[in-house]
C-alpha positions in Angstrom: -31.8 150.4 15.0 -29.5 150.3 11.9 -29.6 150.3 8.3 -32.4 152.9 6.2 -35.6 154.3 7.3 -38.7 151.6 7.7 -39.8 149.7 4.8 -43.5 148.4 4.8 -44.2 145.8 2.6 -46.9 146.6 -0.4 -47.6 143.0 -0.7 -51.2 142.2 0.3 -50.5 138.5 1.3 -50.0 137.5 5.4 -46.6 135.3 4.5 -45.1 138.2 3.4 -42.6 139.4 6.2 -43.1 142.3 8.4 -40.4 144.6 6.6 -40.2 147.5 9.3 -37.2 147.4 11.6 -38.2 146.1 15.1 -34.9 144.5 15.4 -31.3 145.4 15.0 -28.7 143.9 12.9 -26.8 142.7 15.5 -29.4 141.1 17.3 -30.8 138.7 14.3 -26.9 137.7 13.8 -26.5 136.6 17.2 -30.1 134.3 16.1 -27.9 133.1 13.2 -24.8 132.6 15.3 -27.1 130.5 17.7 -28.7 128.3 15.0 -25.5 127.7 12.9 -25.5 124.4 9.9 -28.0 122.3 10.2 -29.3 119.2 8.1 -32.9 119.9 7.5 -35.2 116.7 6.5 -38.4 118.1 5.2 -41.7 116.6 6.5 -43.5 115.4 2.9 -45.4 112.7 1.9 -43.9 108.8 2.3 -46.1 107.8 -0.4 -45.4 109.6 -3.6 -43.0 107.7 -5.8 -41.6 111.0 -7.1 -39.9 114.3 -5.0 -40.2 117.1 -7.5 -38.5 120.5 -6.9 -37.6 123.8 -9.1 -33.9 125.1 -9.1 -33.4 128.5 -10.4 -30.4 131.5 -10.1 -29.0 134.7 -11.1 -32.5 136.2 -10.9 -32.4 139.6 -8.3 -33.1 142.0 -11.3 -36.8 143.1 -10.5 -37.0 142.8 -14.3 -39.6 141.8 -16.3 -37.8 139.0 -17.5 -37.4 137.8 -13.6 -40.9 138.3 -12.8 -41.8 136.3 -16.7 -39.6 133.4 -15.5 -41.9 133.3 -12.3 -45.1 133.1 -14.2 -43.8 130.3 -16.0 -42.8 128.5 -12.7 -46.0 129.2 -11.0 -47.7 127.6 -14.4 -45.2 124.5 -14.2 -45.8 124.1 -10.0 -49.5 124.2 -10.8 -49.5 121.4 -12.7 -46.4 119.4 -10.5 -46.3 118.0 -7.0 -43.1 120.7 -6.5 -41.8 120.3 -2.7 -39.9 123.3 -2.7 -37.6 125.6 -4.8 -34.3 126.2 -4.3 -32.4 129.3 -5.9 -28.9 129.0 -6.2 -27.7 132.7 -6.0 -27.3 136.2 -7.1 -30.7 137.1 -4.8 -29.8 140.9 -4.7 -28.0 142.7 -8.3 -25.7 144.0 -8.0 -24.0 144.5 -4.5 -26.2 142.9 -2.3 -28.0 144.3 0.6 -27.5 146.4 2.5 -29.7 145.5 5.7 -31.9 142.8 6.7 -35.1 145.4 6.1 -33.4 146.5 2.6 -36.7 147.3 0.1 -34.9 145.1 -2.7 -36.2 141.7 -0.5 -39.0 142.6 -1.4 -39.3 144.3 -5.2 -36.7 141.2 -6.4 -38.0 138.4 -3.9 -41.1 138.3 -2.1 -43.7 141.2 -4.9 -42.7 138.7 -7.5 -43.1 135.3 -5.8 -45.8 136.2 -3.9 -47.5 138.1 -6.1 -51.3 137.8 -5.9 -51.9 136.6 -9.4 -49.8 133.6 -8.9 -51.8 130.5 -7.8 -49.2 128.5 -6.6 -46.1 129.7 -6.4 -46.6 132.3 -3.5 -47.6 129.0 -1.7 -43.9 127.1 -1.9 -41.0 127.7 0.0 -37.8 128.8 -1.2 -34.2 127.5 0.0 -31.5 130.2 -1.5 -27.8 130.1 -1.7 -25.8 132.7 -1.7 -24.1 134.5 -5.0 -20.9 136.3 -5.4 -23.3 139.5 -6.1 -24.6 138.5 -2.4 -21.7 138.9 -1.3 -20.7 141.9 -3.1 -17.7 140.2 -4.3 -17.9 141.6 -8.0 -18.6 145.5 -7.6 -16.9 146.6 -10.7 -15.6 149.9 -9.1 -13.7 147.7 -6.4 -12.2 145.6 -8.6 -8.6 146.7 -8.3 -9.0 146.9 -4.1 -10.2 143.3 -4.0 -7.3 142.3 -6.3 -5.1 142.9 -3.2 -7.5 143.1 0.0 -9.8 140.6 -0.8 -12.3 141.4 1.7 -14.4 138.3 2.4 -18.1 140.1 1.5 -19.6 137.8 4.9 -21.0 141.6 6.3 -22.7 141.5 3.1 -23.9 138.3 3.1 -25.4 137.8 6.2 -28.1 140.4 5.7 -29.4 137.8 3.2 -29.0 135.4 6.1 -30.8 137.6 9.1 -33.9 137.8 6.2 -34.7 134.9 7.4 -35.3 135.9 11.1 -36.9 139.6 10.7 -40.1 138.4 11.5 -40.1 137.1 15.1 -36.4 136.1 15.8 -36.8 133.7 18.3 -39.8 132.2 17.2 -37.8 131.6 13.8 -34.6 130.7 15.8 -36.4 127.7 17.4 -38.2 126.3 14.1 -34.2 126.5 12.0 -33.1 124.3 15.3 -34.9 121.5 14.4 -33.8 119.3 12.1 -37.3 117.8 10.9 -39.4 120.7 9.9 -42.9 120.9 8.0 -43.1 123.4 5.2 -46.0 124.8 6.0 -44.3 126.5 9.1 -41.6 127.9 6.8 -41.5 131.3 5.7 -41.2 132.3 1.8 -37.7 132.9 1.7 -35.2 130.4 3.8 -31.6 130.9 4.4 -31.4 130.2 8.2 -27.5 130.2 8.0 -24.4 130.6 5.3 -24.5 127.4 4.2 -26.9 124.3 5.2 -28.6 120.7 3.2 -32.1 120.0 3.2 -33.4 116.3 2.6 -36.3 115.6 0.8 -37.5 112.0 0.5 -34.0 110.5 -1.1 -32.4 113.3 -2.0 -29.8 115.5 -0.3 -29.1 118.8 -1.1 -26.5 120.6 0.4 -26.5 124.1 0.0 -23.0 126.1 -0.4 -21.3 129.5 0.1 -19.2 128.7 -2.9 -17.7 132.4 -2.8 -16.2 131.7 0.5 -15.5 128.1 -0.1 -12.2 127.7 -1.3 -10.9 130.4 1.6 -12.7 128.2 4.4 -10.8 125.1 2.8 -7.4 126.5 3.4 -8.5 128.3 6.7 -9.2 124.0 7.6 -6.4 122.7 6.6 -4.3 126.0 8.3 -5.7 125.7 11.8 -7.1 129.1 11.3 -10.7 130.2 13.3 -13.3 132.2 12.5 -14.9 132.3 15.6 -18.3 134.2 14.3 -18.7 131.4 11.6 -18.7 127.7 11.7 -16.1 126.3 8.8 -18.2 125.5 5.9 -15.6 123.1 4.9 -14.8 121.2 7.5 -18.7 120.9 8.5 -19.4 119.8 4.3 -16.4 116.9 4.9 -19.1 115.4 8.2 -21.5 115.9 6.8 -21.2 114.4 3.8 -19.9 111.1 5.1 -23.0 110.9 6.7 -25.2 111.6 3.8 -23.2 109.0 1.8 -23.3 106.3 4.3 -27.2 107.2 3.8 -27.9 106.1 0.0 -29.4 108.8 -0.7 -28.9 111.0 -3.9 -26.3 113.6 -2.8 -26.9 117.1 -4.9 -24.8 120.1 -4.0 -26.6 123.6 -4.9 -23.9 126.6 -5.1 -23.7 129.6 -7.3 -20.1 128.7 -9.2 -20.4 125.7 -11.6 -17.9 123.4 -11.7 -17.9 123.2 -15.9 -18.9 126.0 -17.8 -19.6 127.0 -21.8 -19.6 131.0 -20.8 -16.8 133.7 -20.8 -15.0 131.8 -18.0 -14.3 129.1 -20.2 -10.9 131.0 -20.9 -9.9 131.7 -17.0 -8.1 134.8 -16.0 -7.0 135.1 -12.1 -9.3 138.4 -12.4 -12.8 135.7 -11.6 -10.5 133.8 -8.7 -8.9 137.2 -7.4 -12.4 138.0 -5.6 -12.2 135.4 -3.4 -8.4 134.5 -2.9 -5.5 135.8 -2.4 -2.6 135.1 -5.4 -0.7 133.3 -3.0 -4.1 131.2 -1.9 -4.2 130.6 -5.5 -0.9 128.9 -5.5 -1.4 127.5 -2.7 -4.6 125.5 -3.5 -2.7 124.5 -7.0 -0.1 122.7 -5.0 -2.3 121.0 -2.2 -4.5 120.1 -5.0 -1.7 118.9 -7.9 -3.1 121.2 -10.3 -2.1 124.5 -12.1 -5.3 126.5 -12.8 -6.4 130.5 -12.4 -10.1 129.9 -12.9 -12.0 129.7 -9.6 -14.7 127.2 -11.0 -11.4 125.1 -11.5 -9.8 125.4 -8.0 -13.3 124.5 -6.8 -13.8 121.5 -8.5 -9.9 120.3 -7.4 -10.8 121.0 -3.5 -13.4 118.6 -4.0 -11.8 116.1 -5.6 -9.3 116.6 -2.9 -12.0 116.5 0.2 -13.2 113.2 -1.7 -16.4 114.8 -1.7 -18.6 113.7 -5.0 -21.7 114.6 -5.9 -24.5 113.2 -7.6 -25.2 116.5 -9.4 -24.7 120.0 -9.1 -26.5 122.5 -9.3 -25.1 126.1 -9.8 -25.8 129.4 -11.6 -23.3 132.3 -12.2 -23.1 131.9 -16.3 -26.3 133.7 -17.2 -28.3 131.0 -19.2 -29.4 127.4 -18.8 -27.8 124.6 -19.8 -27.2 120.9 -18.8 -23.8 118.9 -18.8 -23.7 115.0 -18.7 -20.3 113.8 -19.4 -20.8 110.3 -18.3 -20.7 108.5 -21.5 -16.5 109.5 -21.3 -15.8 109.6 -17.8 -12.9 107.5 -16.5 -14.8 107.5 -13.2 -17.7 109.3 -11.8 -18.6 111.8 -14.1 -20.0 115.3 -14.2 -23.9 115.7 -14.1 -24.3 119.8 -13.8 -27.5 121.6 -14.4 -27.0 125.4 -14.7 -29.7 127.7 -13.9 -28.1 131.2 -14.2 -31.3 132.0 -16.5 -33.5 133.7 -13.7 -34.1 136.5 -14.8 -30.4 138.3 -15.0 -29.1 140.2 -18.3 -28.4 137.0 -20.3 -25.1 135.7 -21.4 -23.6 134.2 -24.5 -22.2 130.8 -25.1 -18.4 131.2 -25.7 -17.1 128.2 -25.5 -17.6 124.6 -27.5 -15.1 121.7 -26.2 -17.8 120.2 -24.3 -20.1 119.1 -27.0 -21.4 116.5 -27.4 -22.4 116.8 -23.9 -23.7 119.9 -23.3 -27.2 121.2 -24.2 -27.3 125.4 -23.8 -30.3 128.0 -24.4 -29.9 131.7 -24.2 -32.7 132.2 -22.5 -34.3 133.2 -19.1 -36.2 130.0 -17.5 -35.5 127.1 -14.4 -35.0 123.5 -14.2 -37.9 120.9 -12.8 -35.9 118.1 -10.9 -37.5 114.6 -10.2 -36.2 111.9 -8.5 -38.1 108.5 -9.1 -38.0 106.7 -6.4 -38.7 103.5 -7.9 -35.7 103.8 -10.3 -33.5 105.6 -8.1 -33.2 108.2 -11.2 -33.0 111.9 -11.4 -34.8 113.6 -14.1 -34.3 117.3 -15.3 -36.4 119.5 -17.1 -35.6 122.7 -19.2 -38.4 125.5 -19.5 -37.8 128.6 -21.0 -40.0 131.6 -21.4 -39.7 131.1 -25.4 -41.6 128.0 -25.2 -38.7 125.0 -25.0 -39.1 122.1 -23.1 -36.7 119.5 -22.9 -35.9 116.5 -20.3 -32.7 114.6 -19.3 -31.9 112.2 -17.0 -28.7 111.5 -14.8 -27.8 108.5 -16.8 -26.7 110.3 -19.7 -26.4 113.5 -21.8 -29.4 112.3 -24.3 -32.6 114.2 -24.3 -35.9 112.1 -23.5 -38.5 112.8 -26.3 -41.6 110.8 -27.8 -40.7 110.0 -31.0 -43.5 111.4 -33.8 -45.6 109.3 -35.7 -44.9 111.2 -38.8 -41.7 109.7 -40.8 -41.3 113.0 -42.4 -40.8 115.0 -38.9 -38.5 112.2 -38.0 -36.3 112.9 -41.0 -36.2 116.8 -40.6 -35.4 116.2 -37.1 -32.2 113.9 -38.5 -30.9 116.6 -40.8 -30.9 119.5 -38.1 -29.1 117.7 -35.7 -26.9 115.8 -37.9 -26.2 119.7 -39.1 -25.9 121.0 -35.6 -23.5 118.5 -34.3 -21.5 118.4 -37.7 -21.3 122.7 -37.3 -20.6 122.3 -33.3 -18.1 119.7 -33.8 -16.3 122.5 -36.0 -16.0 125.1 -33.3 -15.1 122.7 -30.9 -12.1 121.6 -33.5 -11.5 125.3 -33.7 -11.6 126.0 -30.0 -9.1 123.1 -29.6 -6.7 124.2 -32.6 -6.5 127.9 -30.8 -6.1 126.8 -27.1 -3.0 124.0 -28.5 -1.6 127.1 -31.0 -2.7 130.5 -29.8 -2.6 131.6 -32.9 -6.1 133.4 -33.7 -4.9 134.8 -37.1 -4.8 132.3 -39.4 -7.1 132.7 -42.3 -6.8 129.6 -43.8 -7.1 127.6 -41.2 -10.9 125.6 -41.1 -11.9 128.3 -44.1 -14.1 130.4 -41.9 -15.0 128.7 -39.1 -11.3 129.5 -37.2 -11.7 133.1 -37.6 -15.4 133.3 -36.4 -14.0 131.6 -33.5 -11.5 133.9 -32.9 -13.6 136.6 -31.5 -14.7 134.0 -28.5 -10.5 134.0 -27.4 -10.1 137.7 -28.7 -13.5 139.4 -27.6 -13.0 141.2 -31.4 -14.4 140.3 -34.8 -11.8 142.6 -36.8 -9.8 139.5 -37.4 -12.1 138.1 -39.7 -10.8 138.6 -43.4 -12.0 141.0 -45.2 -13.4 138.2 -47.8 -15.6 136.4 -45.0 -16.9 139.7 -44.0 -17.9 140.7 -47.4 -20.3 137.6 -47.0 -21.2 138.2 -43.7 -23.0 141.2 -41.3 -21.0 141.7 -38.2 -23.5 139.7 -35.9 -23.9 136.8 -38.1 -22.1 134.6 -36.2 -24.3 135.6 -33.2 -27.2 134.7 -35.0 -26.2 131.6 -36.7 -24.9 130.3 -32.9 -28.7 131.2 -31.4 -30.3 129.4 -34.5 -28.9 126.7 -34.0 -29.4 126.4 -30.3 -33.0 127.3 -30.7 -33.3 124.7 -33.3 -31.2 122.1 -31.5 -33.7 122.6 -28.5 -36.8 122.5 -30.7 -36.3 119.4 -32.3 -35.5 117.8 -28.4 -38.5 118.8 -27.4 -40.1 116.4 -25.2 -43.0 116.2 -27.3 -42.8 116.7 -30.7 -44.8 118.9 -33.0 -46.5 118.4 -36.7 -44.5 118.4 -39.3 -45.6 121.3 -40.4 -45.2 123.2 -37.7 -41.6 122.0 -37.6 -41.0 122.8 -41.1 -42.1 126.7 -40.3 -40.4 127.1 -37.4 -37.1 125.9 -39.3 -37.9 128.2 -41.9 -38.4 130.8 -39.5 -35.0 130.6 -37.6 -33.3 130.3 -40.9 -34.5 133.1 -42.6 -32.1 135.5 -39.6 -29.0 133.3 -41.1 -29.6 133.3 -45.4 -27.1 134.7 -46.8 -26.6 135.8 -50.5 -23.8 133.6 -51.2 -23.8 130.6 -48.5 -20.2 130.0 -47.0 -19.6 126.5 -47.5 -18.5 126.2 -43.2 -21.4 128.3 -42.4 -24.3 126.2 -40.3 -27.0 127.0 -43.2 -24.9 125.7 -46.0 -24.6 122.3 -43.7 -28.2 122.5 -42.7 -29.3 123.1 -46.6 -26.9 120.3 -47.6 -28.1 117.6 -45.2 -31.8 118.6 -46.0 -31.3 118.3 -49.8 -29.3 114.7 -50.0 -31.7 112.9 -47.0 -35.2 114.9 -48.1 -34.5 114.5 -52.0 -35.8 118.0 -52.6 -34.3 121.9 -53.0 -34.7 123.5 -49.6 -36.7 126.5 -51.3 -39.3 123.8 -52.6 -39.7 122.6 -48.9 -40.5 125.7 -47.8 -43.2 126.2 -50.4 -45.2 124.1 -48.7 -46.0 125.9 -45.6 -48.8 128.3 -46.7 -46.7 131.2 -44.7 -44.0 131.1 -47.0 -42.9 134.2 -47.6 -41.5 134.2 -51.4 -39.8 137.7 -51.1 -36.5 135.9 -50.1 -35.3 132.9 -51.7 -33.4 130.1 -50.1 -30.4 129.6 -51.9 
């Protein structure tokens, strides 16, 4: 017997797992050991023109926003033909767990997903990836130990894995050998080894250890054996000759993303020095042509390198949701990237702006609904957040699908706040390019404005803004006017659009957190105010005053 005392399970439902300890550690790894990779094809329905499935990460919190994001994706699979749901990582915050029995499985998995109340969800099976907080790859107080050691976390992560098995080991052993398997015989939660793919209908997902990734790449191309663990690259490069040869849609569902608008935007060798070696580092750089620290970098190269492309990725790490279509641009392929990282994790802020146009990011805790049409051969991505948005893409391109509004008035709002939001965006993104090229973050004439509230994204301080733009502005006004605009942005994408008036308060609404006395002529509500007044031919403070919840205490300037 190892690991803490016996944990029963407080969930009423018979799919919950049997959470006392009947079995030791060691016995449900040599189970895993025995079932190794497999390529699992999922017994559903030949008839439906459509495979629907939920993608969601970063959520093993137990917080309230975790279990609010749940709600919402029971609601959405209620009213969808979902197949299954995959979660691409960060199952246990913040160090993993610590057996197979540990009691988190069950207050951050299986009490919220099979809660009673929900109608659905508790009925859908769940494929999860692993995390670098799965792994235990992150802890903050071993930061300077894994700097040097660089211990691999795989003790960590397999108690994840063994989940799986806890109920009747061989019994579960037997159903992960097969490789066409009916749902209904799956448990709740599913990760019957490190890595594995799952195909439903024509789609292929192949699901990743992306924290041990790049390490099993150079243990390939070094001869080097692990003899407890089948190499995850070397298996991905079969495997996905196979899957091509198929014609099927080829996804890949890992926790790292291969682009990102967070904080690793601006790598360090800190992010890669929890999975590699410096000397791996360099090492990769040179098999790979490339000279890069960040780890979402190096991952992307070894890829490239394996000649392994993907239709799209899904990944999670960077706490928020946000899509990335960069195909309009592409010399070749392309990126298609949905991140999920919006779970139900302490949220993250968008740092960094050279992707736009093609990016579309939300603050905000929520999951993606993927589709693949059949018919068309085209994948289809949906945005819901627990604030309400709802907005769809497609592979094609980074555009958002909408039905257009009846009402010429809506139509012409809508044009101003975009044509504001990209004008402001574009901006930053000038900024952002200006800094990276100079590296000079102290230039106050430089964009008037815009350059130094960009400065804190590169120097994590706002104390170089002049003293002038700070007379006009609160500290956190940046903050705000970034999360207006994104909530606006998303609003007016919605895929179906609301009244006009409706639209016209929420405007008001989000604008009223960025007035300021004296409007800086860079600042996103000068542009928005401009573009409003020369299209709409009328003073933004008379718009407002027709929405009967105007409040006249402020004025619009």
């Amino acid at each position: 017997m190892q690991g803490n005392s016996p944990v029963t399970n407080t969930s009423n439902d018979s799919s919950s797992p049997n959470t006392t300890q009947p079995f030791s550690s060691d016995y449900l790894e040599s189970k895993v050991k025995q079932v190794g990779p497999h390529v699992y094809e999922l017994d559903i329905p030949k008839d439906i023109d459509e495979v629907e499935f939920i993608v969601f990460g970063c959520q093993g919190s137990g917080k309230d926003s975790q279990k609010q994001t749940a709600k919402l994706m029971d609601e959405v699979a209620s009213k969808s033909n979902i197949q299954c749901i995959f979660g691409a990582g960060d199952n246990v915050y913040d160090w993993g767990a610590t057996t197979p029995y540990d009691p988190v499985f069950n207050s951050y998995f299986h009490d919220i997903y099979n809660h009673p109340e929900l109608k659905t969800l508790k009925e859908k099976k769940f494929f999860m990836a692993l995390g670098n907080h799965d792994g235990n790859f992150q802890n903050a107080a071993n930061a300077a130990y894994y700097r040097y050691t660089n211990p691999t976390g795989e003790k960590t992560e397999i108690r994840e894995v063994e989940h799986s098995y806890i109920d009747n080991p061989e019994e579960r052993a037997a159903l992960y050998s097969n490789t066409k398997i009916d749902p209904k015989k799956l448990p709740q939660w599913n990760m019957p080894y490190y890595f594995e793919s799952v195909i439903l209908g024509d789609t292929q997902v192949f699901i990743l250890d992306s924290s041990t990734y790049a390490k099993e790449y150079l243990n390939s191309l070094n001869g080097k054996i692990n003899p407890d663990k089948v190499n995850q690259a070397q298996w991905l490069e079969e495997e996905y000759k196979i899957a091509k040869a198929s014609g099927r849609k080829i996804a890949v569902l890992m926790h790292h993303p291969f682009y990102t608008s967070g904080k690793r935007a601006f790598p360090s060798d800190f992010d890669s020095s929890h999975y590699l070696y410096p000397k791996e580092i360099d090492e990769i750089n040179e098999i790979t042509h490339s000279n890069t620290k960040s780890y979402n970098q190096l991952l992307k190269n070894i890829f490239d390198k394996q000649d392994i492309h993907f239709d799209v990725v899904f990944a999670a790490h960077d706490h928020f949701l946000s899509y990335y279509n960069d195909k309009a641009v592409a010399k070749e392929q392309g990126l298609v990237q949905i991140t999920a990282g919006g779970g139900g994790g302490k949220l993250q802020d968008r740092k960094s702006y050279a992707g736009h146009p093609y990016v579309e990011f939300l603050e905000q805790n929520g999951f993606w609904k993927v589709t693949h049409n059949k018919k068309t051969n085209e994948l289809f991505f949906e945005m819901y957040t627990t604030d309400g948005h709802h907005l769809k893409f497609s592979d094609k391109n980074h555009l958002p699908i909408r039905t257009p509004s009846k009402d010429q008035q809506y139509e012409l709002l809508r044009k101003c706040v975009l044509f504001s939001c990209d004008q402001y965006l574009n901006k930053l993104k000038m900024a952002e390019i200006i800094n990276k090229k100079s590296k000079e973050t102290t230039n106050p004439g430089m964009l008037y404005g815009i350059f130094n509230q960009t400065t804190h994204l590169f120097n994590k301080s706002v104390n170089v803004v002049t003293s002038a733009v700070k007379h006009f502005m609160p500290a956190d006004y940046f903050t705000q006017e970034i999360t207006t605009l994104h909530q606006l942005k998303a609003y007016f994408n919605h895929v179906e659009s609301s009244s006009y008036l409706d639209a016209l308060s929420v405007t008001e609404k989000y604008l009223r957190n960025i007035i300021l006395e004296t409007p800086l002529d860079n600042s996103f509500y000068f542009m928005l105010k401009e573009s409003i007044e020369k299209e709409m031919k009328i003073p933004v403070n008379e718009l407002f005053k027709t929405i009967k919840t105007f409040n006249t205490t402020a004025e619009f300037n």
